[in-house]
Tab-separated table of C-alpha atoms in Angstrom:
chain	number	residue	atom	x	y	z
A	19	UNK	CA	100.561	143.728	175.763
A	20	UNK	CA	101.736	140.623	177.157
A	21	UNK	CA	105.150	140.497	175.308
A	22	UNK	CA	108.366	139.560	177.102
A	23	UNK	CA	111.622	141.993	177.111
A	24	UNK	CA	113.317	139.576	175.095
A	25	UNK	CA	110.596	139.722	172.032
A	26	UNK	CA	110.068	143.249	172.746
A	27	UNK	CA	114.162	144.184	172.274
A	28	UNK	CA	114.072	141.398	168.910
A	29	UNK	CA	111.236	143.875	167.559
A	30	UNK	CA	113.023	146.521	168.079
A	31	UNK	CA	115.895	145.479	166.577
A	32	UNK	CA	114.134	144.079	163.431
A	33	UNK	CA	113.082	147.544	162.727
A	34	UNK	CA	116.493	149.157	162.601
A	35	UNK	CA	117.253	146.833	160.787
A	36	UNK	CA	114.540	147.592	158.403
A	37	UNK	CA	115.475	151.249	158.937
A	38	UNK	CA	119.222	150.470	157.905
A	39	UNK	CA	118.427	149.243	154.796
A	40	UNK	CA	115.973	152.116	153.945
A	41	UNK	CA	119.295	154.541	154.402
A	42	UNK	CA	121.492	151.668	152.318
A	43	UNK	CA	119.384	151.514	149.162
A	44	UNK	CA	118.593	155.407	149.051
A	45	UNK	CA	114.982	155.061	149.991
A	46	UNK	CA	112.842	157.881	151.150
A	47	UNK	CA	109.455	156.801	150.667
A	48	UNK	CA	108.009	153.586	152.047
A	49	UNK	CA	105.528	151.425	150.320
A	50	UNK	CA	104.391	148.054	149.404
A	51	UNK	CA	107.231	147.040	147.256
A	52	UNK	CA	109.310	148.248	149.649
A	53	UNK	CA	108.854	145.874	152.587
A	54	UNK	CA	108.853	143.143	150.054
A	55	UNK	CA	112.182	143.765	148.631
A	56	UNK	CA	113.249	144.490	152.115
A	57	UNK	CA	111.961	140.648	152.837
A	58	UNK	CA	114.238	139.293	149.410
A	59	UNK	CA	117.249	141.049	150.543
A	60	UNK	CA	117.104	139.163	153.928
A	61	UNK	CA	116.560	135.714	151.999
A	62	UNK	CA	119.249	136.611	149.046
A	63	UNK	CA	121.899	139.161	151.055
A	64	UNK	CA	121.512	137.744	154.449
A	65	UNK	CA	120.397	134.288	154.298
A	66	UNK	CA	117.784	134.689	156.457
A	67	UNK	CA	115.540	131.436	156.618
A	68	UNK	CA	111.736	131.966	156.305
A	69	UNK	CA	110.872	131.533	159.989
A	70	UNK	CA	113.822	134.809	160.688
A	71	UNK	CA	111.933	136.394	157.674
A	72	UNK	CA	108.797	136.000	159.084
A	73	UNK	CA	109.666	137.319	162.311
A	74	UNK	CA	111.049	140.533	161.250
A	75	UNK	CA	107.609	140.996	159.161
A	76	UNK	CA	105.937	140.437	162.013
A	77	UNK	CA	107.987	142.920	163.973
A	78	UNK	CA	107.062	145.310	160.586
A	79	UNK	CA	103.887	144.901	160.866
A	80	UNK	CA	103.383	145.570	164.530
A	81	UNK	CA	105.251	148.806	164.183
A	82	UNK	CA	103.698	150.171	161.507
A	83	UNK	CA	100.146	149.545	162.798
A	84	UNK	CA	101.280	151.872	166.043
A	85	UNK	CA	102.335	153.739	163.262
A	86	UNK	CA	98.915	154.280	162.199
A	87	UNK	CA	97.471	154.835	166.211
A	88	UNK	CA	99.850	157.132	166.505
A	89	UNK	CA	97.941	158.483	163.092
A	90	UNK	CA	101.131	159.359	161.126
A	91	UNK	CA	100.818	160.506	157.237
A	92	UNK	CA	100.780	157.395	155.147
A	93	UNK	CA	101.233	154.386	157.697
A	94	UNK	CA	97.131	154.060	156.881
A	95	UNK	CA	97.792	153.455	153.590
A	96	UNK	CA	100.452	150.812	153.955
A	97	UNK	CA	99.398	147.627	152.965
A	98	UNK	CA	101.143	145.449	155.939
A	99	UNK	CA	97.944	142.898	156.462
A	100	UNK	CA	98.574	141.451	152.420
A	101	UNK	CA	102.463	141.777	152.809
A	102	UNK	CA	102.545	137.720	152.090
A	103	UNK	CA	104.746	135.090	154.567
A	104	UNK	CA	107.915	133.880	153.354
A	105	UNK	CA	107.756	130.029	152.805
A	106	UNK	CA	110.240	127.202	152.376
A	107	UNK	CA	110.513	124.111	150.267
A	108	UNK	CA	109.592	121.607	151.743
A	109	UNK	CA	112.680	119.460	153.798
A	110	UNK	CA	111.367	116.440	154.355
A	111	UNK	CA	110.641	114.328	157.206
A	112	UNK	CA	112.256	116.034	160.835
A	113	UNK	CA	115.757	114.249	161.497
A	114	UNK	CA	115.768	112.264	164.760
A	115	UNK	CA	117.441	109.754	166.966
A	116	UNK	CA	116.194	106.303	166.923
A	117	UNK	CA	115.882	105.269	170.508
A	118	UNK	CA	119.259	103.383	170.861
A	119	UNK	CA	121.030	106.118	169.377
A	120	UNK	CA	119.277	108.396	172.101
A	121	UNK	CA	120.586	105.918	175.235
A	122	UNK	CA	123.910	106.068	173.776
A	123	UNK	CA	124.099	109.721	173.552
A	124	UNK	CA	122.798	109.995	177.289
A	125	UNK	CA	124.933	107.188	178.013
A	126	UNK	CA	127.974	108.313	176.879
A	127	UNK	CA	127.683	111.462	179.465
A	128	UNK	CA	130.081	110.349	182.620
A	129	UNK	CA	128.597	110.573	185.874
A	130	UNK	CA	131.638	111.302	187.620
A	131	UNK	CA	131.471	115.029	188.200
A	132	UNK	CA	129.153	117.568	189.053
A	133	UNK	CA	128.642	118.930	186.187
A	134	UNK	CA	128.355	115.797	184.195
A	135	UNK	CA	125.705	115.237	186.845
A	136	UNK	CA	124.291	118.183	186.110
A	137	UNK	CA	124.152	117.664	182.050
A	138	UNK	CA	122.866	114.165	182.180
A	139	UNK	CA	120.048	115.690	184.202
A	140	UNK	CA	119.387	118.124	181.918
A	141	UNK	CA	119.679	116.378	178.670
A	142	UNK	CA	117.198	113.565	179.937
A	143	UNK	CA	114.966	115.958	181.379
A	144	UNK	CA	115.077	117.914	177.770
A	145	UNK	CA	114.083	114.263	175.585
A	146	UNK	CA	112.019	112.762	178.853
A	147	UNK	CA	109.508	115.685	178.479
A	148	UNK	CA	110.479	116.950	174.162
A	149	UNK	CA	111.452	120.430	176.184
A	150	UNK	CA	112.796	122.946	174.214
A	151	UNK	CA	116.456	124.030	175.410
A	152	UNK	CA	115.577	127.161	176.557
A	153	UNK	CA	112.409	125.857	178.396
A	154	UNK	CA	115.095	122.967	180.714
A	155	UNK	CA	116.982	126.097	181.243
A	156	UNK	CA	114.254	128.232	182.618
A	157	UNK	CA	113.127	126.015	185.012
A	158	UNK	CA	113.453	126.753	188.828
A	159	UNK	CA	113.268	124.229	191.668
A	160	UNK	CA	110.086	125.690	192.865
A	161	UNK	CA	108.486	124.818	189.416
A	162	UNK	CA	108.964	120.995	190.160
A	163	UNK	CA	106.045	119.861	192.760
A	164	UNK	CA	107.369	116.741	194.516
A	165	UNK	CA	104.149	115.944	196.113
A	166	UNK	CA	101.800	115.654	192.798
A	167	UNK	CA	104.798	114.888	190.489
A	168	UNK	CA	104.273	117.828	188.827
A	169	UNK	CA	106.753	120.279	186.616
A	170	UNK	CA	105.792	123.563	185.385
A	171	UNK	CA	107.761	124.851	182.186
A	172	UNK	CA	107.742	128.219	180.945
A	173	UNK	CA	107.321	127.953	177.178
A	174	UNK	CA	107.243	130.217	174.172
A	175	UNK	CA	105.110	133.915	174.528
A	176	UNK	CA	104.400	133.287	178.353
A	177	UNK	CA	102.719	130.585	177.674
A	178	UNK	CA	102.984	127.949	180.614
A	179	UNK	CA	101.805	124.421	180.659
A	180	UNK	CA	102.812	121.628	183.209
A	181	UNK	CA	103.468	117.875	182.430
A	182	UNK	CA	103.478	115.187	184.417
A	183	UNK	CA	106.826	113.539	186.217
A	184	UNK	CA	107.092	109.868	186.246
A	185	UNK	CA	109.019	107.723	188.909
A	186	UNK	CA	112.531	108.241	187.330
A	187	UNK	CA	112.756	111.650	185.967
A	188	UNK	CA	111.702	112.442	189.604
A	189	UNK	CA	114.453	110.029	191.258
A	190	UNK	CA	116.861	111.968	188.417
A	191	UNK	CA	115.901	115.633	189.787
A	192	UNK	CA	115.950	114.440	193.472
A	193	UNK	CA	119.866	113.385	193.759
A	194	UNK	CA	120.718	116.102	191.120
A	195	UNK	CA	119.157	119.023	193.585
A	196	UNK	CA	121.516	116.919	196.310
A	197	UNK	CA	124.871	117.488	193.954
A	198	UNK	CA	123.689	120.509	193.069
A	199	UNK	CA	124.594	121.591	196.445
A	200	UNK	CA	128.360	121.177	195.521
A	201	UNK	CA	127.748	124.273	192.897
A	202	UNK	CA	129.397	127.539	193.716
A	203	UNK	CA	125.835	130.228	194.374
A	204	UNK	CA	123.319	127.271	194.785
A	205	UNK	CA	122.035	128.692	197.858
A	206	UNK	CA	121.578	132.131	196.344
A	207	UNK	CA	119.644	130.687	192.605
A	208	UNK	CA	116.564	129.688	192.469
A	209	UNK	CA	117.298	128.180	189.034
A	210	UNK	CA	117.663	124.080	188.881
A	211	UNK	CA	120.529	124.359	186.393
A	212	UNK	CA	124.105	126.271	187.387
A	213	UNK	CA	126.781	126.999	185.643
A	214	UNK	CA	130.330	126.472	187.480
A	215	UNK	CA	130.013	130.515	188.324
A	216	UNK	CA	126.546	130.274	190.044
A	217	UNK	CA	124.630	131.483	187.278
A	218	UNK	CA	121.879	130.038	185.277
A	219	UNK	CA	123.507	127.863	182.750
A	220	UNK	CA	123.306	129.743	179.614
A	221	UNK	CA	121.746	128.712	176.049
A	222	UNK	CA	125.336	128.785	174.485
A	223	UNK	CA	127.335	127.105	177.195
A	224	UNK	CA	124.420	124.084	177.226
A	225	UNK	CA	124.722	123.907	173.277
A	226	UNK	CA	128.240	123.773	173.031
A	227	UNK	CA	128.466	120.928	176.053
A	228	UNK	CA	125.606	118.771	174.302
A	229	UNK	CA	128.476	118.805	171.275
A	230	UNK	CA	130.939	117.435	173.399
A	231	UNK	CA	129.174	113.977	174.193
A	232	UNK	CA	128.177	114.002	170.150
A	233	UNK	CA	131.487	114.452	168.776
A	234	UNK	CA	132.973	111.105	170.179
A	235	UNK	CA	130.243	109.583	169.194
A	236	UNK	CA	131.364	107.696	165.591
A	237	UNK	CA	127.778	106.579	164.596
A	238	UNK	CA	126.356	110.081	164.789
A	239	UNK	CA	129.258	111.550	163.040
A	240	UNK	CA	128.423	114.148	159.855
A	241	UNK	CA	124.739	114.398	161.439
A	242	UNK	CA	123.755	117.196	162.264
A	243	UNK	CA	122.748	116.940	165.607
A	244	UNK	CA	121.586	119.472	168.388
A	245	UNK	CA	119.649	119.815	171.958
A	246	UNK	CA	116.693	120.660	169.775
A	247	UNK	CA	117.211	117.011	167.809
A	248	UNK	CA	116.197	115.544	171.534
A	249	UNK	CA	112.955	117.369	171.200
A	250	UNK	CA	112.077	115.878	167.800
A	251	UNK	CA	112.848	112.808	169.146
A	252	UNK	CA	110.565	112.933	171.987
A	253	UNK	CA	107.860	113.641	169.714
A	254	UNK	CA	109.090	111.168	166.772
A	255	UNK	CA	109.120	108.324	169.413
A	256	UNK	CA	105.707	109.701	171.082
A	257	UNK	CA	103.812	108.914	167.701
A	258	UNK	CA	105.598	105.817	167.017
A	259	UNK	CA	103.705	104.360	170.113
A	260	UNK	CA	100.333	105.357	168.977
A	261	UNK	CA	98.460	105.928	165.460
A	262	UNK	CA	95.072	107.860	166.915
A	263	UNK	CA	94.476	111.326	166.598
A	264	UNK	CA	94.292	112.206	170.387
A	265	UNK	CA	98.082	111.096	170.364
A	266	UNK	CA	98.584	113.949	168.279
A	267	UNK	CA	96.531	115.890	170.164
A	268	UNK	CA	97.939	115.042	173.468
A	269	UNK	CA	101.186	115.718	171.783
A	270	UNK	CA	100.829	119.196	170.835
A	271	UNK	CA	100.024	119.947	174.672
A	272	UNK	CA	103.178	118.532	175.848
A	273	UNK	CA	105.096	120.005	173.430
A	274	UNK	CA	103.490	123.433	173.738
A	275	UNK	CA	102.338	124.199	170.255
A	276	UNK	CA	100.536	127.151	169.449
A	277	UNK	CA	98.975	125.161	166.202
A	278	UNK	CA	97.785	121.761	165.632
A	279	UNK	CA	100.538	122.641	162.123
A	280	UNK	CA	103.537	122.690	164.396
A	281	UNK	CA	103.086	119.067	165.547
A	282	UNK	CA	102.134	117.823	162.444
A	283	UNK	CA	105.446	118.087	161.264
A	284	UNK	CA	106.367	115.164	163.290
A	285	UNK	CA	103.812	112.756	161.223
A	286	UNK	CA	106.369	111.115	159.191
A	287	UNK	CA	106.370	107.339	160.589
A	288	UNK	CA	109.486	105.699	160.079
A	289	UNK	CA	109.697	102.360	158.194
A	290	UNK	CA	109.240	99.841	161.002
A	291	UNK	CA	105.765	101.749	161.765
A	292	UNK	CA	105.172	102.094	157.937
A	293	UNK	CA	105.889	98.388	157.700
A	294	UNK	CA	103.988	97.869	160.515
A	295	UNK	CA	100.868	99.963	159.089
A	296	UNK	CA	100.945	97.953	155.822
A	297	UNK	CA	101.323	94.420	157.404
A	298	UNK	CA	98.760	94.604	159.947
A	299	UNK	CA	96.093	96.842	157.656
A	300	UNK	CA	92.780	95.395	155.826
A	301	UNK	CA	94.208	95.297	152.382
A	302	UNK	CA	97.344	92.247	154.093
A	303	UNK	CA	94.298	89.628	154.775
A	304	UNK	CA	92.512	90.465	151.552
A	305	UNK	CA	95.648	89.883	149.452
A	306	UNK	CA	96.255	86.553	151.574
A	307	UNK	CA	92.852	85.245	150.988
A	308	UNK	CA	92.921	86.255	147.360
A	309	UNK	CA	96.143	84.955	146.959
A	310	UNK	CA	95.073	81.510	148.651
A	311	UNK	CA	91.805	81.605	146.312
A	312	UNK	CA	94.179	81.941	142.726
A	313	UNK	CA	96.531	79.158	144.431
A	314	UNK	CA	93.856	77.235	144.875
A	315	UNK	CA	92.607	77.280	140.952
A	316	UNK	CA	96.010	77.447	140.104
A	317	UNK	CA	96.802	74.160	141.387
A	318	UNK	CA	93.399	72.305	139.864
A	319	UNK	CA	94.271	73.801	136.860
A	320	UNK	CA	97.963	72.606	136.694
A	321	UNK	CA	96.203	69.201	137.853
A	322	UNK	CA	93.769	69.119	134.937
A	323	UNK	CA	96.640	70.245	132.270
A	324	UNK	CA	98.699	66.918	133.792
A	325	UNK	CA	95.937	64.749	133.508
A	326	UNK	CA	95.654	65.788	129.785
A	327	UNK	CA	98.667	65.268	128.881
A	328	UNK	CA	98.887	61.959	130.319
């Protein structure tokens, strides 16, 4: 029904897992408090976070409601639709780059070689557009439409949406397709990133590259920062420049968000734009004029008590 290979073989191998355990802890009989102490011993035992938690539940639930097409003794009476999500505490605002910190990063990658080439490309394309990783990696040159500036990016569930190119992200793609030329199977990929062997760059190799331009980098040292961190920047940087709802909403389109709640995790204004807020709001010329108003009697007063005491 519309599910990729990928989430199909992660299903499948959340419910071995489940399975697994069953045969670990001696349990023959599945109910309710089962798949709930199946979802504490992934949080306590394997450290799962709630988003891996949730997942697997999903994955649960799905199989066990084929269970019950497939009309098997007892899956009916499972209760998987009130088996409740698994939640976190709450972790504060999403960690970003400020903008400088962003040029340097992309700054610090050397043009010199082909594949630096290649990784500035990438990494600019990734924070230019707040892509996900695995979204910059999935592209292929006939997604990009030269003519109407146009990219299209494969997101999350099949789900495609395309953004708009401006004038230097499409210069950027332009000369990397020409040094992308140099690249051992370009003529044979279809895919706009290679790795050295001709393939499509993987999700590891990308990752563990993006570390080598952070490491150097003193200012960003004990941060903890990822491809991923480009995408919150995007989206940080995005709000910074507005404070309307339709940003937001325009936001969670480029982004490719499922839920308005997904990019409402990004509305945590730094404090310049909290600064900002307060300075330019109502409330600033209200105090000014009150505070000119008690100056004012403050001062005839003071003049008064003088005049007295002379």
């Amino acid at each position: 029904f519309n599910h990729q290979p990928s989430s199909i073989a992660a299903n499948a191998k959340d419910v071995l897992l489940f399975s697994a355990f069953c045969r670990q802890h001696h349990i023959r009989t599945i109910r309710g408090k089962t798949l709930l102490r199946f979802m504490t011993w992934l949080h306590d035992k394997r450290n799962n976070c709630s988003g891996t938690i949730n997942r697997k539940r999903s994955s649960l639930c799905m199989y066990f409601r084929h269970l019950r097409l497939m009309q098997i003794p007892g899956a009916k009476e499972l209760p998987v639709e009130s088996l409740p999500r698994a939640r976190d505490a709450y972790r504060g605002p999403v960690k970003v780059l400020e903008p400088d910190e962003v040029s340097n990063l992309l700054g610090s990658i050397d043009g010199a070689s082909v594949i630096a080439r290649r990784d500035f490309a990438l990494f600019t394309l990734q924070y230019s557009l707040g892509l996900r990783l695995g979204e910059v990696l999935a592209v292929d040159i006939e997604d990009i439409n030269f003519r109407e500036n146009l990219i299209t990016i494969h997101g999350k569930g099949r789900r495609e949406r395309t953004l708009p190119l401006v004038k230097h992200i499409v210069s950027l793609l332009q000369e990397w397709l020409i040094f992308r030329k140099a690249l051992l199977g370009s003529d044979e990929s279809e895919a706009l990133f290679l790795s050295k062997k001709g393939n499509r760059l993987s999700l590891r190799a990308a990752e563990e590259n993006f570390q080598k331009f952070v490491t150097p980098i003193e200012a960003l040292k004990d941060r903890h920062i990822v491809p991923h961190t480009l995408r919150h920047s995007f989206a940080s940087h995005a709000l910074e420049n507005g404070d309307d709802m339709n940003k937001l909403v325009v936001l969670k389109a480029i982004l490719g968000h499922a839920r308005m709640k997904s990019t409402e995790i990004y509305l945590h204004p730094s404090i310049t734009l909290q600064r900002k807020a307060i300075n330019d709001h109502l409330s600033s010329d209200i105090l000014a004029e009150l505070r000119e108003k008690r100056t004012g009697i403050f001062r005839i007063q003071s003049t008064r008590a003088s005049a007295k005491a002379g």
